[in-house]
């Protein structure tokens, strides 16, 4: 057990050290980037629902679920996304692959469980060429904010569990802008960077009640209060010359004093309700509300044509298992998942609200004699609009996740006769 734990910790910190942006979208130019999905492939395949928790899977979105965890569980997931970016006058394609989460959950005693891991929080990745009469500008951005979390959940009574996440947020945002004027030999370049760090918290509750007809009523809620994190800002201005192959050579460069600042992560709450029959089927709905992102950026990225308002998400989804304990038919033990989500991102550009929707499907494939499984998720969705000179993104995402469950508990005392 100790050797395995050391290996997990080593991989954990390797991922932290190499965390990178996992998005390719011009809308990540605004604010601190696009919010990433902070959950497992199982969650994502059910429309992003965070309310469902059981004894053998990790719920990275609601820490109360760890109070129901009964086996040590490892979770690892990644995704590959292909995008088509449509404007009224042009079309382009992009693709990106990423590691989405790495986590381990450990039950302690009968009613207490904890987990730790790493996953992205926001992502920035864009390349924009803007040509207007005699001026051309090229905008590039990369980076994002990630979080390391330590979570704990406690089952207060059989029907109610409570939990808390303690998150350390870290990362950096890098924005480059190159400006070229017609009939001017030299161009200019503006490079800004913000290094982010600070703590945030998330509180959760999970309620499950068995009804007389054998069904289970599920209800869950989470709340993340407003939090301030530190931003260390820097900026450089340069005069540049261009080589025949398009490279840039710095003629003169100087640093600009930029004051450090604080970044406010807005308050967020989630409430969900569902119904199901244990080990057979489940269906639920969820509402997520995020307060106004009152910032456009921490160091000047973003535009005067953009505004933020309160954001909201609406999610519906569930799963179905033909026969979870079937011995003769493997396909009867597969978990089939599906869902739908609609998001009002809160971002408004050129008086157009930027919304997003996704349709999801997935399967959980049993592996070995225990409760481990490989999870595959598929999502088709759209973000944005072509109105008012904007861009509509059509994306298809393939997600793969491993949920590996040990047969024994780590902290269980052995008895010998």
Coordinates of C-alpha atoms in Angstrom, one line a residue, residues 1-8 55-58 69-75 103-107 367-373 402-412 414:
X1 CA 0.0 0.0 0.0
X2 CA 2.8 2.4 0.9
X3 CA 4.7 1.8 -2.4
X4 CA 1.5 2.4 -4.4
X5 CA 0.8 5.6 -2.4
X6 CA 4.3 6.9 -3.2
X7 CA 3.9 6.3 -6.9
X8 CA 0.5 8.1 -6.9
X55 CA -19.9 4.0 -2.7
X56 CA -17.4 3.2 -5.5
X57 CA -17.0 6.3 -7.7
X58 CA -15.5 9.7 -7.0
X69 CA -17.3 6.1 -0.3
X70 CA -16.6 2.5 0.8
X71 CA -13.5 1.5 -1.2
X72 CA -10.3 3.3 -2.1
X73 CA -10.8 4.6 -5.6
X74 CA -8.4 6.1 -8.2
X75 CA -9.7 8.3 -11.0
X103 CA -7.6 12.1 -8.0
X104 CA -7.7 9.4 -5.3
X105 CA -10.5 8.9 -2.7
X106 CA -9.9 7.0 0.5
X107 CA -12.6 5.9 3.1
X367 CA -13.0 -4.3 -15.9
X368 CA -11.9 -7.3 -13.9
X369 CA -13.8 -9.1 -11.2
X370 CA -14.3 -6.0 -8.9
X371 CA -15.9 -2.6 -9.4
X372 CA -13.3 -1.0 -11.6
X373 CA -14.4 0.3 -15.0
X402 CA -10.4 5.2 -15.5
X403 CA -12.2 4.4 -12.2
X404 CA -10.1 1.8 -10.4
X405 CA -11.5 0.5 -7.1
X406 CA -9.5 -1.6 -4.6
X407 CA -11.1 -4.6 -3.1
X408 CA -9.8 -3.7 0.4
X409 CA -9.9 -0.6 2.5
X410 CA -6.6 1.1 3.4
X411 CA -7.4 1.8 7.0
X412 CA -9.3 -1.3 7.9
X414 CA -7.3 -7.0 9.9

